[in-house]
PDB file of C-alpha atoms and ligand atoms in Angstrom:
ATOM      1  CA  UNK A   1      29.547 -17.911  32.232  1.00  0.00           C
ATOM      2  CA  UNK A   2      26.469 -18.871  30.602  1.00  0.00           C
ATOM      3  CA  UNK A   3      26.297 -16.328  28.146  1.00  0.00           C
ATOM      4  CA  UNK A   4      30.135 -17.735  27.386  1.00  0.00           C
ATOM      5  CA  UNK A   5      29.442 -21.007  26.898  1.00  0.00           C
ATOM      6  CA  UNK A   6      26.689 -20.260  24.120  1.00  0.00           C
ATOM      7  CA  UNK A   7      28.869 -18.222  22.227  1.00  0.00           C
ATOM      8  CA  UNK A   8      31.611 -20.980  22.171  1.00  0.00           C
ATOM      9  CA  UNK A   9      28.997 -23.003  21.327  1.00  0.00           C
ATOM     10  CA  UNK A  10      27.596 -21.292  18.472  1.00  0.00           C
ATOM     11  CA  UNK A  11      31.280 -20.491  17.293  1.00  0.00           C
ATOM     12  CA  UNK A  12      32.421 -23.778  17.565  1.00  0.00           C
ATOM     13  CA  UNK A  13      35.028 -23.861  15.001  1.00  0.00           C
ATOM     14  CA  UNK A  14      36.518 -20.420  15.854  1.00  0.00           C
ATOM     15  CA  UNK A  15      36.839 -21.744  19.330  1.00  0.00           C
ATOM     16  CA  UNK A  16      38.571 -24.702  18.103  1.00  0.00           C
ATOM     17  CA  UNK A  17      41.156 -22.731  16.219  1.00  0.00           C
ATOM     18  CA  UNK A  18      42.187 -20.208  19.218  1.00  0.00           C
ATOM     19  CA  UNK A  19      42.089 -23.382  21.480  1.00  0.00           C
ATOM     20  CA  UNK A  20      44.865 -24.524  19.074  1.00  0.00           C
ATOM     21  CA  UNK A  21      47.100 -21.443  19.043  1.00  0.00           C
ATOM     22  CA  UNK A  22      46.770 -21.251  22.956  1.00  0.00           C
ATOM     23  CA  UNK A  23      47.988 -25.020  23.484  1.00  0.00           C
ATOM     24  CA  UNK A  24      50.969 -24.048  20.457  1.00  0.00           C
ATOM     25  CA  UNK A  25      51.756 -21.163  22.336  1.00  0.00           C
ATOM     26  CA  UNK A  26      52.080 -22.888  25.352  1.00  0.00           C
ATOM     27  CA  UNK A  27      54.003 -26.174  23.964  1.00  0.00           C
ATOM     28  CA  UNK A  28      55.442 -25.188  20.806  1.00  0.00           C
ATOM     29  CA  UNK A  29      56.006 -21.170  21.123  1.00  0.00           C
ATOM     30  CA  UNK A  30      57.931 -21.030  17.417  1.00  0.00           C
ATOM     31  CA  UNK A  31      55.392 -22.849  16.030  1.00  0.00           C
ATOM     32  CA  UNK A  32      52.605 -20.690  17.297  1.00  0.00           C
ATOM     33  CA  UNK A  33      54.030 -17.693  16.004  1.00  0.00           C
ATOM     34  CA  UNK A  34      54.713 -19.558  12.298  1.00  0.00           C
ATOM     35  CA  UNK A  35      51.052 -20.302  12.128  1.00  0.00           C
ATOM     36  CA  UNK A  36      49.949 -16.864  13.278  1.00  0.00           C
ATOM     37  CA  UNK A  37      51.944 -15.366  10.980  1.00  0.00           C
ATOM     38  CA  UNK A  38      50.567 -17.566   8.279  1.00  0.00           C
ATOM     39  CA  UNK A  39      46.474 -16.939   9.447  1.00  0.00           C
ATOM     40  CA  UNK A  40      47.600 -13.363   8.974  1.00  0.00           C
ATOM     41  CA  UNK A  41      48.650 -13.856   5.442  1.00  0.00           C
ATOM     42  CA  UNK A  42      45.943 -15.789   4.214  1.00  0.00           C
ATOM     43  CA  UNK A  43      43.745 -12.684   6.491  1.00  0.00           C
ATOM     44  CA  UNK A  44      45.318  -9.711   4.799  1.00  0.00           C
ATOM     45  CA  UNK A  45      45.232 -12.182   0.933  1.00  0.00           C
ATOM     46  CA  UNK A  46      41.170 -12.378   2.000  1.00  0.00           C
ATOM     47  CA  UNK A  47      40.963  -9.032   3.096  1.00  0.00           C
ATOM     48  CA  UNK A  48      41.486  -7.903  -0.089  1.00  0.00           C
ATOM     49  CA  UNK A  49      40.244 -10.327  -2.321  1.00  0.00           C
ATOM     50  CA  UNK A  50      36.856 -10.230  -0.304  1.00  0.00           C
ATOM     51  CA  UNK A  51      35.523  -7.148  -1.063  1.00  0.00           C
ATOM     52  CA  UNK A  52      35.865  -7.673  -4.882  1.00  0.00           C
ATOM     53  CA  UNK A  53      34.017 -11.027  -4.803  1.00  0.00           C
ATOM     54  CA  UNK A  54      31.173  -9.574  -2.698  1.00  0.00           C
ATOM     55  CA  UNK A  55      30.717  -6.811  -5.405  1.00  0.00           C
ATOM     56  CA  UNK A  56      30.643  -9.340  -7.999  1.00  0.00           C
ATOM     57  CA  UNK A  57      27.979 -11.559  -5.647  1.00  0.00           C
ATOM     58  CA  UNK A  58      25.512  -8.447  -5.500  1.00  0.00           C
ATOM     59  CA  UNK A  59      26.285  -7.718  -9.473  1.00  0.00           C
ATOM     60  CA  UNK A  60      24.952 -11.213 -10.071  1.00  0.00           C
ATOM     61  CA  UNK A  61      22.509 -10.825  -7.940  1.00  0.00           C
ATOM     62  CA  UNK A  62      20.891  -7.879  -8.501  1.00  0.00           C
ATOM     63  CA  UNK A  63      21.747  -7.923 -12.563  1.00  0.00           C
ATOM     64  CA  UNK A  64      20.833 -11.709 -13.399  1.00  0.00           C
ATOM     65  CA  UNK A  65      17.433 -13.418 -13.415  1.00  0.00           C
ATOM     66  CA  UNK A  66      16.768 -15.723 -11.034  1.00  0.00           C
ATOM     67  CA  UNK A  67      14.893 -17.978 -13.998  1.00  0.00           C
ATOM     68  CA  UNK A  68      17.886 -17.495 -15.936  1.00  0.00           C
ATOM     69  CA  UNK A  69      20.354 -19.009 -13.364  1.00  0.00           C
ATOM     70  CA  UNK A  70      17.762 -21.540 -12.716  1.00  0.00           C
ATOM     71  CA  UNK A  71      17.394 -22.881 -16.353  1.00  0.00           C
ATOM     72  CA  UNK A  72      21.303 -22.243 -16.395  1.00  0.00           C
ATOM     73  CA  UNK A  73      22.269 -24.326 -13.548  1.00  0.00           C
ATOM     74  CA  UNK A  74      18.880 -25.735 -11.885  1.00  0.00           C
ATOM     75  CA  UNK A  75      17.615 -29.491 -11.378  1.00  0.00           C
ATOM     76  CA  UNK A  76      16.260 -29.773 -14.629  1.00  0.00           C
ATOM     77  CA  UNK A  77      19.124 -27.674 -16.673  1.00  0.00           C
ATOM     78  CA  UNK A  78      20.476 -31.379 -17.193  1.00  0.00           C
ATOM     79  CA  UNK A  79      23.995 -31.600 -19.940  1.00  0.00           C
ATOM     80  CA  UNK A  80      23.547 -27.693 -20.515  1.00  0.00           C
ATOM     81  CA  UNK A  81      23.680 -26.969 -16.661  1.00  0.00           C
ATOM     82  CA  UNK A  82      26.813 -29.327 -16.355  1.00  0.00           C
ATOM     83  CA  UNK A  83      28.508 -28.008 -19.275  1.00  0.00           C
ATOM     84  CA  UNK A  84      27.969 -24.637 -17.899  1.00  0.00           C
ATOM     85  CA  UNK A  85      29.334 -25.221 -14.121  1.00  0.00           C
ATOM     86  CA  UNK A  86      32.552 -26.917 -15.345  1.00  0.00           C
ATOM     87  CA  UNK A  87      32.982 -23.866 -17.563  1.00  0.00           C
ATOM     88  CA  UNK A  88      31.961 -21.368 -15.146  1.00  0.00           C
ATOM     89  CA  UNK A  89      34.397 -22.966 -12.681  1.00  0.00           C
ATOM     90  CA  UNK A  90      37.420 -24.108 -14.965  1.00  0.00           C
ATOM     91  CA  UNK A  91      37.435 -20.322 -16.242  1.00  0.00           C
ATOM     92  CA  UNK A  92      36.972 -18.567 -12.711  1.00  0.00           C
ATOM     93  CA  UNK A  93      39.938 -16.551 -11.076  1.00  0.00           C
ATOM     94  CA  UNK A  94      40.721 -15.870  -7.463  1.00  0.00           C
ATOM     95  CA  UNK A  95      41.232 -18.777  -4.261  1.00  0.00           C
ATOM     96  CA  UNK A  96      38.883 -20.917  -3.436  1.00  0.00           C
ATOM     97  CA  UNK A  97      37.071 -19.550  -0.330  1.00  0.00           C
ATOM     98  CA  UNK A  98      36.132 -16.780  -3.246  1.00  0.00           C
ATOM     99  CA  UNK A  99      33.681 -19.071  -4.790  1.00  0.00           C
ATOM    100  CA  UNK A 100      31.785 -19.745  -1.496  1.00  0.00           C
ATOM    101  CA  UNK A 101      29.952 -16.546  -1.201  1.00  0.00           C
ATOM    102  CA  UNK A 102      28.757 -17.056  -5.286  1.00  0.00           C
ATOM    103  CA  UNK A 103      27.810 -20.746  -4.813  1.00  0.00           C
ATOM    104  CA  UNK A 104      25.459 -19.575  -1.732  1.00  0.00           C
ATOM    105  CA  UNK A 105      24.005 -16.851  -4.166  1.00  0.00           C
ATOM    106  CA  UNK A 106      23.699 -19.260  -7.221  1.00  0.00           C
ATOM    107  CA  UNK A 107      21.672 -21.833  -4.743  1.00  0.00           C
ATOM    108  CA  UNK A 108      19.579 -19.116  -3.686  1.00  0.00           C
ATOM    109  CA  UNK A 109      18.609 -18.055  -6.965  1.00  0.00           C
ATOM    110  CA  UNK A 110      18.025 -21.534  -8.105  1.00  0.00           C
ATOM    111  CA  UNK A 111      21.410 -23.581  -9.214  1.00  0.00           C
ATOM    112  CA  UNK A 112      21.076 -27.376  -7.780  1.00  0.00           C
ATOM    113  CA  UNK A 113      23.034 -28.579  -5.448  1.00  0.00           C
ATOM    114  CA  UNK A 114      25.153 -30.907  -8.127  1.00  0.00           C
ATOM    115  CA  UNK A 115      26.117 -28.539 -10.294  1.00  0.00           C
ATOM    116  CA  UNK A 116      27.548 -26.017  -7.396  1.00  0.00           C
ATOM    117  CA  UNK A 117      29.553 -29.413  -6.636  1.00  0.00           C
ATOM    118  CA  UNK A 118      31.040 -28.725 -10.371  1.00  0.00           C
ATOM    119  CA  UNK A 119      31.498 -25.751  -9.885  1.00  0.00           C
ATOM    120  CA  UNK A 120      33.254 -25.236  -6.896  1.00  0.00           C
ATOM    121  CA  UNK A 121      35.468 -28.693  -7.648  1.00  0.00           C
ATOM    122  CA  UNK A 122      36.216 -27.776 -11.101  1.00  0.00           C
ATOM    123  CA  UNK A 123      37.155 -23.671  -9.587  1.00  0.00           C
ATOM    124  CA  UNK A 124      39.354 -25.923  -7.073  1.00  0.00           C
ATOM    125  CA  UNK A 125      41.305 -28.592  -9.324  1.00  0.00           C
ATOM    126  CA  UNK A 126      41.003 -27.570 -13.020  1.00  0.00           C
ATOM    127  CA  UNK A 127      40.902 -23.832 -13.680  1.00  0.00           C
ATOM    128  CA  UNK A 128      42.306 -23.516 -17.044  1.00  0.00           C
ATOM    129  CA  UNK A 129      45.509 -21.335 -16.469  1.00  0.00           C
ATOM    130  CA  UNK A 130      46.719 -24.021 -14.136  1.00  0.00           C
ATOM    131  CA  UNK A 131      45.939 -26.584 -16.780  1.00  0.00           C
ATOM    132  CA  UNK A 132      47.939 -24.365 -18.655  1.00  0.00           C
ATOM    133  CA  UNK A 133      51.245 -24.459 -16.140  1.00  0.00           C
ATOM    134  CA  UNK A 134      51.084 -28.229 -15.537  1.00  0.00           C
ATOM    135  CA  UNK A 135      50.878 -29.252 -19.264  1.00  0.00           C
ATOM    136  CA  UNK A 136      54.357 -26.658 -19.419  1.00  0.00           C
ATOM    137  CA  UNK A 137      55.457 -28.192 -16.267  1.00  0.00           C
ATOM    138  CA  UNK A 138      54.317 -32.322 -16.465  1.00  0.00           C
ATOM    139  CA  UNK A 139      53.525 -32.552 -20.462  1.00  0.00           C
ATOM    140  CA  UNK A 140      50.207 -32.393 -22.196  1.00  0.00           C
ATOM    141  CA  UNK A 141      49.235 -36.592 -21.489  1.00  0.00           C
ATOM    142  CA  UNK A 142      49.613 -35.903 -17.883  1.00  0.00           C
ATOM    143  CA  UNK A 143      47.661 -32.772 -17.962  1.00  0.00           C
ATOM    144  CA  UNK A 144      45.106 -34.796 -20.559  1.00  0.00           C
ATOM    145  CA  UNK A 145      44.979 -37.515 -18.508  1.00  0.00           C
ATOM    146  CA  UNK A 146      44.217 -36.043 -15.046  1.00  0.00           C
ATOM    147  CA  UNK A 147      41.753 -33.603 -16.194  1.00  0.00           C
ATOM    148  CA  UNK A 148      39.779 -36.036 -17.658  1.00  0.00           C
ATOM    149  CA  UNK A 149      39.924 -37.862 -14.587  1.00  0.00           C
ATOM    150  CA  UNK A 150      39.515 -35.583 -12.222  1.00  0.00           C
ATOM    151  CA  UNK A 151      36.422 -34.754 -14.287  1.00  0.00           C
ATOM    152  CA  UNK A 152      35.400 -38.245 -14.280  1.00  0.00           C
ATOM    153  CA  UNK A 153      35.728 -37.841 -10.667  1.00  0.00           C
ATOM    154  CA  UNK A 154      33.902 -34.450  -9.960  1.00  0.00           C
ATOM    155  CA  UNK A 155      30.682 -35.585 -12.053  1.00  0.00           C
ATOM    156  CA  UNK A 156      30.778 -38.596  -9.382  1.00  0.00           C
ATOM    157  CA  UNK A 157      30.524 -36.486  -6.763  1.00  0.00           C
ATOM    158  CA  UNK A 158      28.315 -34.150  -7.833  1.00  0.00           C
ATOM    159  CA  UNK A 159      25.492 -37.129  -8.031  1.00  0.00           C
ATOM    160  CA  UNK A 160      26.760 -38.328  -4.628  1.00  0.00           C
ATOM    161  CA  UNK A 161      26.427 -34.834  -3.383  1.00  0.00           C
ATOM    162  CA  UNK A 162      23.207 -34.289  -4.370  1.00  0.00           C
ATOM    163  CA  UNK A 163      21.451 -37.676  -3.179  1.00  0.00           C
ATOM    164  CA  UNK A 164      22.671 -36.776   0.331  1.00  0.00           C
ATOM    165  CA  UNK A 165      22.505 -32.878   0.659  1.00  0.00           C
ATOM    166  CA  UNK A 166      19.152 -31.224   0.325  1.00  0.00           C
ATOM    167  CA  UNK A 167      18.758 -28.034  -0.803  1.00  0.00           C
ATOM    168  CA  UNK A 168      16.782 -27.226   2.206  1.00  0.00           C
ATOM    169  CA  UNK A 169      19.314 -28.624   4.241  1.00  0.00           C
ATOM    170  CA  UNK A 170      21.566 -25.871   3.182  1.00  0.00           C
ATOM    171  CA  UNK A 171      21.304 -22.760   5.624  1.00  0.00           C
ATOM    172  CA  UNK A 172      19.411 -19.462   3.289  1.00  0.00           C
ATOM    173  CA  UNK A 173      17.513 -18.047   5.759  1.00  0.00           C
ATOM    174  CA  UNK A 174      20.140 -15.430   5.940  1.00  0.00           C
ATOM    175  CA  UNK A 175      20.165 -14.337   2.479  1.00  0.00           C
ATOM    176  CA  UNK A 176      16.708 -15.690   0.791  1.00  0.00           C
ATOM    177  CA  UNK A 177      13.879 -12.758   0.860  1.00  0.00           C
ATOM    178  CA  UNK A 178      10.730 -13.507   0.161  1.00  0.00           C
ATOM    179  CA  UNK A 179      10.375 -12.699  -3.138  1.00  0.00           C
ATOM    180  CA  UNK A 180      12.847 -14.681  -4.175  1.00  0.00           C
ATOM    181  CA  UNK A 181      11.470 -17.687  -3.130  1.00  0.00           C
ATOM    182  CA  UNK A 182      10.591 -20.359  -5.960  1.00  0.00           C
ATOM    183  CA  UNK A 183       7.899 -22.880  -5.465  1.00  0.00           C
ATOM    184  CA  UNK A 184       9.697 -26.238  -4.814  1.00  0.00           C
ATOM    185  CA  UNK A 185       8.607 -29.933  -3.762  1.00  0.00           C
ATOM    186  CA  UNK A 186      10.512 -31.625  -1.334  1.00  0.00           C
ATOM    187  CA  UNK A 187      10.820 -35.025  -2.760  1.00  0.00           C
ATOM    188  CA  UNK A 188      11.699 -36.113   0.622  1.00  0.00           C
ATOM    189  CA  UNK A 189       7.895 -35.673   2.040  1.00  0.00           C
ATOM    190  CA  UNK A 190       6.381 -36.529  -0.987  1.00  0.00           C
ATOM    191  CA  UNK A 191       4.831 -39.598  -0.789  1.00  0.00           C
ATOM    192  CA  UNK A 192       3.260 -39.428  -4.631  1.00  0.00           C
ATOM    193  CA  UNK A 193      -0.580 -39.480  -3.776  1.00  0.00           C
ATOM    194  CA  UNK A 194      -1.263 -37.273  -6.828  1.00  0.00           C
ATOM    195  CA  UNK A 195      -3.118 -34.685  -5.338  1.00  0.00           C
ATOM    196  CA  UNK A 196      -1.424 -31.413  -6.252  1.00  0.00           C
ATOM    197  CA  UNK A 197      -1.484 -32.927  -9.853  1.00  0.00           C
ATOM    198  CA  UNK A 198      -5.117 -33.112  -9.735  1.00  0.00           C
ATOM    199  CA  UNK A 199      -5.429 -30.085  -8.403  1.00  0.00           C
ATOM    200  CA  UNK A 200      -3.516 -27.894 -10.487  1.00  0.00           C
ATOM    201  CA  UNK A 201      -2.047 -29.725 -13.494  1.00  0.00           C
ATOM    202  CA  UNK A 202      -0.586 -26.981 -15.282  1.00  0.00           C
ATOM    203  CA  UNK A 203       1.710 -26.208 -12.194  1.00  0.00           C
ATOM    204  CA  UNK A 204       2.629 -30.028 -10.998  1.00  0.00           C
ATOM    205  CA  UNK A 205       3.344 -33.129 -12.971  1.00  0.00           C
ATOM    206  CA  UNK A 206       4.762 -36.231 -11.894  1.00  0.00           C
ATOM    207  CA  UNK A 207       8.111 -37.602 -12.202  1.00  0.00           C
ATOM    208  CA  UNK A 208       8.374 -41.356 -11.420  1.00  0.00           C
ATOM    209  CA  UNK A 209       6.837 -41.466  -7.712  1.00  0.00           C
ATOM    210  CA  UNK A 210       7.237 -37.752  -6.712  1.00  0.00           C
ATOM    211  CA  UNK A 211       5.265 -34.619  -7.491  1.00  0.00           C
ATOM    212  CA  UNK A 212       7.466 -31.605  -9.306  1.00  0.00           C
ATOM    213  CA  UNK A 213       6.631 -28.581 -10.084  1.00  0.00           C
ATOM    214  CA  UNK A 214       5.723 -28.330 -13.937  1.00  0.00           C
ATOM    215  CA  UNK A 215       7.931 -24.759 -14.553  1.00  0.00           C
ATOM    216  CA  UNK A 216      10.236 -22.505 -12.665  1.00  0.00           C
ATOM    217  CA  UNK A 217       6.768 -20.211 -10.120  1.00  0.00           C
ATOM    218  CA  UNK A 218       7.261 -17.461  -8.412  1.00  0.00           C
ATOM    219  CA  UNK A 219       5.904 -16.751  -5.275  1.00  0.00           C
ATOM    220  CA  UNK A 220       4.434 -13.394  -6.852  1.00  0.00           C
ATOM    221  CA  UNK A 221       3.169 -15.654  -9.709  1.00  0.00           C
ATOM    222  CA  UNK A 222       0.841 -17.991  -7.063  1.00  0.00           C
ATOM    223  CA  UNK A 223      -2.656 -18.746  -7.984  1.00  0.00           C
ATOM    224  CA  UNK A 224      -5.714 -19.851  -6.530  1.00  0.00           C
ATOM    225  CA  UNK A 225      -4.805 -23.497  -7.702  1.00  0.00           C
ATOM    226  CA  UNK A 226      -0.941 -23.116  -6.272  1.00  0.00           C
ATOM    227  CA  UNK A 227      -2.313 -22.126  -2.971  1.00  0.00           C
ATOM    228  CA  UNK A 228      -5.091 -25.048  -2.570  1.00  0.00           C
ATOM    229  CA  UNK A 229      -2.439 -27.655  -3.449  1.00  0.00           C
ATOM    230  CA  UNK A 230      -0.214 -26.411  -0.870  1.00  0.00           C
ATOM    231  CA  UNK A 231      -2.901 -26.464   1.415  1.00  0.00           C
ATOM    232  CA  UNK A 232      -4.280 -29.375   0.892  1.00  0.00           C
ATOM    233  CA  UNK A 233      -0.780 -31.267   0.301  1.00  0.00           C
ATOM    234  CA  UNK A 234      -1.033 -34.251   3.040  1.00  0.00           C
ATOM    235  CA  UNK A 235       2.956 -34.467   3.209  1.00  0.00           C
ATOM    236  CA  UNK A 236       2.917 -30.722   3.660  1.00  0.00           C
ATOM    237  CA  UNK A 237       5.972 -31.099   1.035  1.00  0.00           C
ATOM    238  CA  UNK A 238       5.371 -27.926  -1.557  1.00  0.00           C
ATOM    239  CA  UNK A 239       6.910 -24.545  -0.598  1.00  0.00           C
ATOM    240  CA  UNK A 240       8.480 -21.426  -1.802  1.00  0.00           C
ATOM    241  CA  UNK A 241      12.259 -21.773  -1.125  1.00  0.00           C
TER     242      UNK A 241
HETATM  243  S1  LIG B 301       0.104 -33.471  -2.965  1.00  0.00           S
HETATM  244 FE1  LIG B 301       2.001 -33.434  -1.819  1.00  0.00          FE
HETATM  245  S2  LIG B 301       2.412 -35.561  -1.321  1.00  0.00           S
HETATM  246 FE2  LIG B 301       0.877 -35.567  -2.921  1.00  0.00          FE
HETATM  247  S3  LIG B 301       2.051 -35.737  -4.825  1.00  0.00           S
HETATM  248 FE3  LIG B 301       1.733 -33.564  -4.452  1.00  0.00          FE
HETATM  249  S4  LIG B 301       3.533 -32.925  -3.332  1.00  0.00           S
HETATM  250 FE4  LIG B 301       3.478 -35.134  -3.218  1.00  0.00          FE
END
């Protein structure tokens, strides 16, 4: 019963979902069998779509620099990096639940958490062959007029997004090897006592009140000087992510 209850637990949503067909099936028979037949669609549209988009994943993954995606797309990739992500998603193909598995990849190889906002709302609400349809459909002001709203819009969120979700906060530990990992400081410990700056200069400066690190390091580029400021770090804030 135990061993039940965790696995609801841990599969909370899932759970949710067949809790909801059993009380349809139950109350509302017809409509139970609509909406399975629906999940089933969208299964078999996933099923196939899927295995393409994981190919692509590893393709990026294994094929692209992790310092290119982070000067690309990373905190400091600034106009270029939003540029890019409203490109990159305004020009994608395939659903939406496609661009999940490259977001997660493009985070853990070093894209910020604002510009996988773009990215994903820009893949959602303005990829350019539906711009396409609804200036045929609605006329080129209304298509004009929205996109540059719903750009407005997505930028918005993307700063929002990013003041409230840490990258850390975002679950890797599934995906990130150790290799991979890029030496970061979590502006969230660091209370600005200079320290790391001191200690190694060319590897921290910083910005305003918090420490950063001074150029994309990683973990098999750590020195002597990387590791004492770690060490010696009171906040314990700098580590390889
Ligand atoms: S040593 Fe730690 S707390 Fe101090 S500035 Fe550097 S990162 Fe921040």
């Amino acid at each position: 019963m135990s061993l039940i209850l965790k696995k609801i637990k841990s599969n909370i949503f899932l759970s949710l979902v067949i809790l909801t067909y059993i009380i349809l099936f139950i109350f509302l028979p017809d409509k139970g069998i609509q909406s399975l037949n629906n999940s089933l669609y969208y299964i078999k549209e996933m099923l196939i779509i899927m295995p393409v988009i994981l190919l692509l994943t590893s393709l990026i993954e294994a094929w692209v620099p992790r310092k290119t995606i982070q000067n690309s797309l990373g905190e400091g990739s600034g106009i270029k990096g939003i540029l890019f992500s409203f490109l990159f998603g305004s020009f994608s193909a395939g659903p939406i639940y496609a661009a999940f598995p490259i977001c997660k990849m493009l985070i853990k190889k070093g894209a910020s958490v604002a510009n996988i906002v773009i990215i994903l709302s820009a893949w959602a609400v303005i990829k350019i062959p539906m711009l396409a349809n609804e200036a045929k459909f609605l006329g080129p002001q209304f298509m004009l007029v929205r996109w540059f709203l719903t750009s407005l819009s997505i930028a918005t969120m993307a700063i929002i997004t990013s003041k409230i979700v840490k990258k850390v906060e975002i679950p890797m530990d599934d995906i990130i090897t150790r290799d991979d990992a890029v030496l970061n400081v979590d502006k969230n410990f660091c209370v600005g006592c200079g320290l790391c700056v001191s200690v190694s200069p060319e590897n921290f400066v910083m910005k305003g009140k918090k420490a950063n690190t001074a150029k994309i390091i990683l973990i098999s580029e750590e020195n002597d000087k990387i590791k004492t400021a770690i060490e010696k770090c009171p906040a314990k804030a700098i580590k390889y992510m």
